[in-house]
Each structure stands twice: as structure tokens, then as C-alpha cells.
Amino acid sequence: MSVITQGNSTSHDRGWWLYLALHWSGIFASSLLMSWGLFALFFLVIGGFSLDGAMLHIDNFASRYVAADADRVMRFKVVLAGVQLASIAAILFFRRGAWIPRDPKLEGLARG
């Protein structure tokens, strides 16, 4: 992390902040994709690890969603949002080692 000193104040280099923002957007995007993969894995598991079984369960799920009234659809959306947030939180917890980006300057020193 490079620091630029200007008078009495210290501010981080703008490039470092952009690097951090890019790193965090990558962490969140990949975690979101992993959570969607967990939903696909869930349907594969309840479908007996076959594509036909998974599609039958998805079809059953979709037909019940379409036939539901507005209150039940809202409850479904709340449950789905809660499961999505919980899965993303669990994935981010297990990826906590990747939260802080590596500093290439410090890695060169560590290798000797």
C-alpha cells in the first residue's frame, strides 16, 4: 500500500483504492455466482443427481409459483432472498482469506 504525504494529511494512492475496489467487486461477483451454483446443486441433489430429476423439480417449483396468490409469492421472494443472503454470507466467510488483496511489492520481498 503506497501512501502519499501532502502537508499534514496522508492520503492513499488513488490507484490502490481502485485496485481494492476491483478486488472487492471480483470477490462479490464470484461469490454471487457461487451462490447461484448452490441453488443449481440443490436441485440436482433433490433430483437424484440427474438432469431429468432436477428439471422435474424445477418444473414443479415453477408451476406452484405461477399458481400462487400475491401473498404467497411475496413470502416466496422473502424466503429466497434470505437463503440467497445466507449462502453469500457463508461463502464470504469461507473466503475470508481472500478479502485483503495481495501487495505485489511485499510478495517479492517475501520470496527473497
Coordinates of N, CA and C in Angstrom, one line a residue:
M1 N 0.9 -1.2 0.0 CA 0.0 0.0 0.0 C 0.9 1.2 0.0
S2 N 0.7 2.0 -1.0 CA 1.5 3.2 -1.1 C 0.8 4.4 -0.5
V3 N 1.5 5.2 0.3 CA 0.9 6.4 0.9 C 1.6 7.7 0.4
I4 N 0.8 8.6 0.1 CA 1.4 9.9 -0.4 C 1.2 10.9 0.7
T5 N 2.2 11.6 1.2 CA 2.1 12.6 2.2 C 2.0 14.0 1.6
Q6 N 1.0 14.7 2.0 CA 0.8 16.1 1.5 C 0.6 17.0 2.7
G7 N 1.6 17.7 3.1 CA 1.4 18.6 4.2 C 1.2 17.8 5.5
N8 N 0.2 18.1 6.2 CA -0.1 17.4 7.5 C -1.0 16.2 7.3
S9 N -1.6 16.0 6.1 CA -2.5 14.9 5.9 C -1.9 13.8 5.0
T10 N -2.3 12.6 5.3 CA -1.8 11.5 4.5 C -3.0 10.9 3.8
S11 N -2.8 10.6 2.5 CA -3.9 10.0 1.7 C -3.4 8.8 0.9
H12 N -4.2 7.8 0.7 CA -3.7 6.7 0.0 C -3.7 7.0 -1.5
D13 N -2.9 6.3 -2.2 CA -2.8 6.5 -3.6 C -4.1 6.1 -4.2
R14 N -4.5 6.9 -5.2 CA -5.8 6.6 -5.9 C -5.8 5.2 -6.6
G15 N -4.7 4.8 -7.1 CA -4.6 3.5 -7.8 C -4.8 2.4 -6.8
W16 N -4.3 2.5 -5.6 CA -4.5 1.5 -4.6 C -6.0 1.3 -4.3
W17 N -6.7 2.4 -4.1 CA -8.2 2.4 -3.9 C -8.9 1.7 -5.1
L18 N -8.5 2.1 -6.3 CA -9.1 1.4 -7.4 C -8.8 -0.1 -7.5
Y19 N -7.6 -0.4 -7.1 CA -7.2 -1.8 -7.1 C -8.0 -2.6 -6.0
L20 N -8.2 -1.9 -4.9 CA -9.1 -2.5 -3.8 C -10.5 -2.7 -4.3
A21 N -11.1 -1.7 -4.9 CA -12.4 -1.7 -5.4 C -12.6 -2.8 -6.5
L22 N -11.6 -2.9 -7.3 CA -11.7 -4.0 -8.3 C -11.6 -5.4 -7.7
H23 N -10.7 -5.5 -6.7 CA -10.6 -6.8 -6.0 C -11.9 -7.2 -5.3
W24 N -12.5 -6.2 -4.6 CA -13.7 -6.5 -3.9 C -14.9 -6.8 -4.8
S25 N -15.0 -6.1 -5.9 CA -16.0 -6.4 -6.9 C -15.9 -7.8 -7.5
G26 N -14.6 -8.2 -7.6 CA -14.4 -9.6 -8.1 C -14.8 -10.6 -7.0
I27 N -14.5 -10.3 -5.8 CA -14.9 -11.2 -4.7 C -16.4 -11.3 -4.6
F28 N -17.1 -10.2 -4.7 CA -18.6 -10.2 -4.6 C -19.2 -10.9 -5.8
A29 N -18.7 -10.6 -7.0 CA -19.3 -11.2 -8.2 C -19.1 -12.7 -8.2
S30 N -17.9 -13.2 -7.8 CA -17.7 -14.6 -7.8 C -18.4 -15.3 -6.7
S31 N -18.6 -14.6 -5.6 CA -19.4 -15.2 -4.5 C -20.9 -15.3 -4.9
L32 N -21.4 -14.3 -5.7 CA -22.8 -14.4 -6.2 C -22.9 -15.5 -7.1
L33 N -22.0 -15.7 -8.0 CA -22.0 -16.9 -9.0 C -22.0 -18.2 -8.2
M34 N -21.2 -18.3 -7.2 CA -21.1 -19.5 -6.4 C -22.4 -19.8 -5.7
S35 N -23.1 -18.7 -5.2 CA -24.4 -18.9 -4.5 C -25.4 -19.4 -5.5
W36 N -25.4 -18.9 -6.7 CA -26.3 -19.4 -7.8 C -26.0 -20.9 -8.1
G37 N -24.7 -21.2 -8.1 CA -24.3 -22.6 -8.2 C -24.9 -23.5 -7.1
L38 N -24.9 -23.0 -5.9 CA -25.5 -23.8 -4.8 C -27.0 -24.1 -5.0
F39 N -27.7 -23.1 -5.6 CA -29.1 -23.4 -6.0 C -29.2 -24.5 -7.0
A40 N -28.4 -24.4 -8.0 CA -28.4 -25.5 -9.1 C -28.0 -26.8 -8.4
L41 N -27.0 -26.8 -7.5 CA -26.6 -28.0 -6.9 C -27.8 -28.6 -6.0
F42 N -28.5 -27.7 -5.4 CA -29.7 -28.1 -4.6 C -30.7 -28.9 -5.4
F43 N -31.0 -28.3 -6.6 CA -32.0 -29.0 -7.5 C -31.4 -30.3 -8.0
L44 N -30.1 -30.4 -8.3 CA -29.5 -31.6 -8.7 C -29.6 -32.7 -7.6
V45 N -29.4 -32.3 -6.4 CA -29.4 -33.2 -5.3 C -30.8 -33.7 -5.1
I46 N -31.8 -32.9 -5.0 CA -33.2 -33.4 -4.8 C -33.7 -34.1 -6.0
G47 N -33.1 -33.9 -7.2 CA -33.5 -34.6 -8.4 C -32.7 -35.9 -8.6
G48 N -32.0 -36.4 -7.6 CA -31.3 -37.6 -7.6 C -30.0 -37.6 -8.5
F49 N -29.4 -36.4 -8.6 CA -28.2 -36.2 -9.4 C -28.4 -36.5 -10.9
S50 N -29.6 -36.3 -11.3 CA -29.9 -36.5 -12.8 C -30.5 -35.2 -13.3
L51 N -30.2 -34.9 -14.5 CA -30.8 -33.7 -15.1 C -32.3 -33.8 -15.3
D52 N -32.8 -35.0 -15.6 CA -34.2 -35.2 -15.7 C -34.9 -34.9 -14.4
G53 N -34.4 -35.5 -13.3 CA -35.0 -35.3 -12.0 C -35.0 -33.8 -11.6
A54 N -33.8 -33.1 -11.8 CA -33.7 -31.7 -11.5 C -34.7 -30.9 -12.2
M55 N -34.9 -31.2 -13.5 CA -35.9 -30.4 -14.3 C -37.3 -30.7 -13.9
L56 N -37.6 -31.9 -13.5 CA -38.9 -32.1 -12.9 C -39.2 -31.3 -11.7
H57 N -38.2 -31.2 -10.8 CA -38.4 -30.5 -9.6 C -38.5 -29.0 -9.9
I58 N -37.7 -28.5 -10.8 CA -37.8 -27.1 -11.2 C -39.2 -26.8 -11.8
D59 N -39.7 -27.7 -12.6 CA -41.0 -27.5 -13.3 C -42.1 -27.5 -12.2
N60 N -42.0 -28.4 -11.2 CA -43.0 -28.4 -10.1 C -42.9 -27.1 -9.3
F61 N -41.7 -26.7 -9.1 CA -41.5 -25.4 -8.3 C -42.1 -24.3 -9.1
A62 N -41.8 -24.2 -10.4 CA -42.3 -23.1 -11.2 C -43.8 -23.1 -11.3
S63 N -44.4 -24.2 -11.5 CA -45.9 -24.3 -11.6 C -46.6 -23.9 -10.3
R64 N -46.0 -24.2 -9.2 CA -46.6 -23.8 -7.9 C -46.4 -22.3 -7.7
Y65 N -45.3 -21.7 -8.2 CA -45.0 -20.3 -8.1 C -46.0 -19.5 -9.0
V66 N -46.3 -20.0 -10.2 CA -47.2 -19.3 -11.1 C -48.6 -19.3 -10.6
A67 N -49.0 -20.5 -10.0 CA -50.4 -20.6 -9.5 C -50.6 -19.9 -8.1
A68 N -49.6 -19.5 -7.5 CA -49.8 -18.9 -6.1 C -50.4 -17.5 -6.2
D69 N -51.0 -17.1 -5.1 CA -51.6 -15.8 -5.0 C -50.5 -14.8 -4.6
A70 N -50.8 -13.5 -4.5 CA -49.8 -12.5 -4.3 C -49.1 -12.6 -3.0
D71 N -49.8 -12.9 -1.9 CA -49.2 -13.1 -0.6 C -48.2 -14.2 -0.6
R72 N -48.6 -15.3 -1.2 CA -47.6 -16.5 -1.2 C -46.4 -16.2 -2.0
V73 N -46.6 -15.4 -3.1 CA -45.4 -15.1 -4.0 C -44.5 -14.2 -3.2
M74 N -45.1 -13.2 -2.4 CA -44.2 -12.4 -1.6 C -43.5 -13.1 -0.5
R75 N -44.1 -14.1 0.1 CA -43.4 -14.9 1.1 C -42.3 -15.8 0.4
F76 N -42.6 -16.3 -0.8 CA -41.6 -17.0 -1.5 C -40.3 -16.1 -1.8
K77 N -40.6 -14.9 -2.2 CA -39.5 -13.9 -2.5 C -38.7 -13.6 -1.3
V78 N -39.3 -13.5 -0.1 CA -38.6 -13.2 1.1 C -37.7 -14.4 1.5
V79 N -38.3 -15.6 1.4 CA -37.5 -16.8 1.7 C -36.3 -17.0 0.8
L80 N -36.6 -16.7 -0.5 CA -35.5 -16.8 -1.5 C -34.4 -15.8 -1.2
A81 N -34.8 -14.6 -0.9 CA -33.8 -13.6 -0.6 C -33.0 -13.9 0.7
G82 N -33.7 -14.5 1.7 CA -33.0 -14.9 2.9 C -32.0 -16.0 2.6
V83 N -32.4 -17.0 1.8 CA -31.5 -18.1 1.5 C -30.3 -17.6 0.7
Q84 N -30.6 -16.6 -0.2 CA -29.5 -16.1 -1.1 C -28.5 -15.3 -0.2
L85 N -29.0 -14.5 0.7 CA -28.1 -13.7 1.6 C -27.3 -14.7 2.5
A86 N -28.0 -15.7 3.1 CA -27.3 -16.6 3.9 C -26.2 -17.4 3.2
S87 N -26.5 -17.8 2.0 CA -25.5 -18.5 1.2 C -24.3 -17.6 0.8
I88 N -24.6 -16.4 0.5 CA -23.5 -15.5 0.2 C -22.6 -15.2 1.4
A89 N -23.3 -15.0 2.6 CA -22.6 -14.8 3.8 C -21.7 -16.0 4.1
A90 N -22.2 -17.2 4.0 CA -21.4 -18.4 4.2 C -20.2 -18.5 3.3
I91 N -20.4 -18.2 2.0 CA -19.3 -18.2 1.0 C -18.3 -17.2 1.4
L92 N -18.7 -16.0 1.7 CA -17.8 -14.9 2.1 C -17.0 -15.3 3.3
F93 N -17.7 -15.9 4.3 CA -17.0 -16.4 5.5 C -15.9 -17.3 5.2
F94 N -16.1 -18.3 4.3 CA -15.1 -19.3 4.0 C -14.1 -18.7 3.0
R95 N -14.3 -17.6 2.4 CA -13.3 -17.0 1.5 C -12.7 -15.8 2.2
R96 N -12.7 -15.7 3.5 CA -12.2 -14.6 4.2 C -10.7 -14.4 4.0
G97 N -10.0 -15.4 3.7 CA -8.6 -15.2 3.4 C -8.3 -14.4 2.1
A98 N -9.3 -14.3 1.3 CA -9.1 -13.5 0.0 C -9.6 -12.1 0.1
W99 N -10.1 -11.7 1.3 CA -10.7 -10.3 1.4 C -9.7 -9.2 1.1
I100 N -8.5 -9.4 1.7 CA -7.5 -8.4 1.6 C -6.6 -8.7 0.4
P101 N -6.5 -7.8 -0.6 CA -5.7 -8.1 -1.7 C -4.2 -8.2 -1.4
R102 N -3.5 -9.0 -2.2 CA -2.1 -9.1 -2.0 C -1.4 -7.9 -2.6
D103 N -0.3 -7.5 -1.9 CA 0.5 -6.4 -2.4 C 1.7 -7.0 -3.1
P104 N 1.8 -6.8 -4.5 CA 2.8 -7.4 -5.2 C 4.2 -7.0 -4.7
K105 N 4.4 -5.8 -4.2 CA 5.7 -5.3 -3.7 C 6.1 -6.1 -2.5
L106 N 5.2 -6.5 -1.6 CA 5.5 -7.2 -0.4 C 5.8 -8.7 -0.8
E107 N 5.1 -9.2 -1.8 CA 5.3 -10.6 -2.2 C 6.7 -10.9 -2.7
G108 N 7.2 -9.9 -3.4 CA 8.6 -10.0 -3.9 C 9.6 -10.1 -2.8
L109 N 9.4 -9.3 -1.7 CA 10.3 -9.3 -0.6 C 10.2 -10.6 0.2
A110 N 9.0 -11.2 0.2 CA 8.8 -12.5 1.0 C 9.5 -13.7 0.3
R111 N 9.6 -13.6 -1.0 CA 10.3 -14.7 -1.8 C 11.8 -14.7 -1.6
G112 N 12.3 -13.5 -1.3 CA 13.7 -13.4 -1.1 C 14.5 -13.2 -2.3

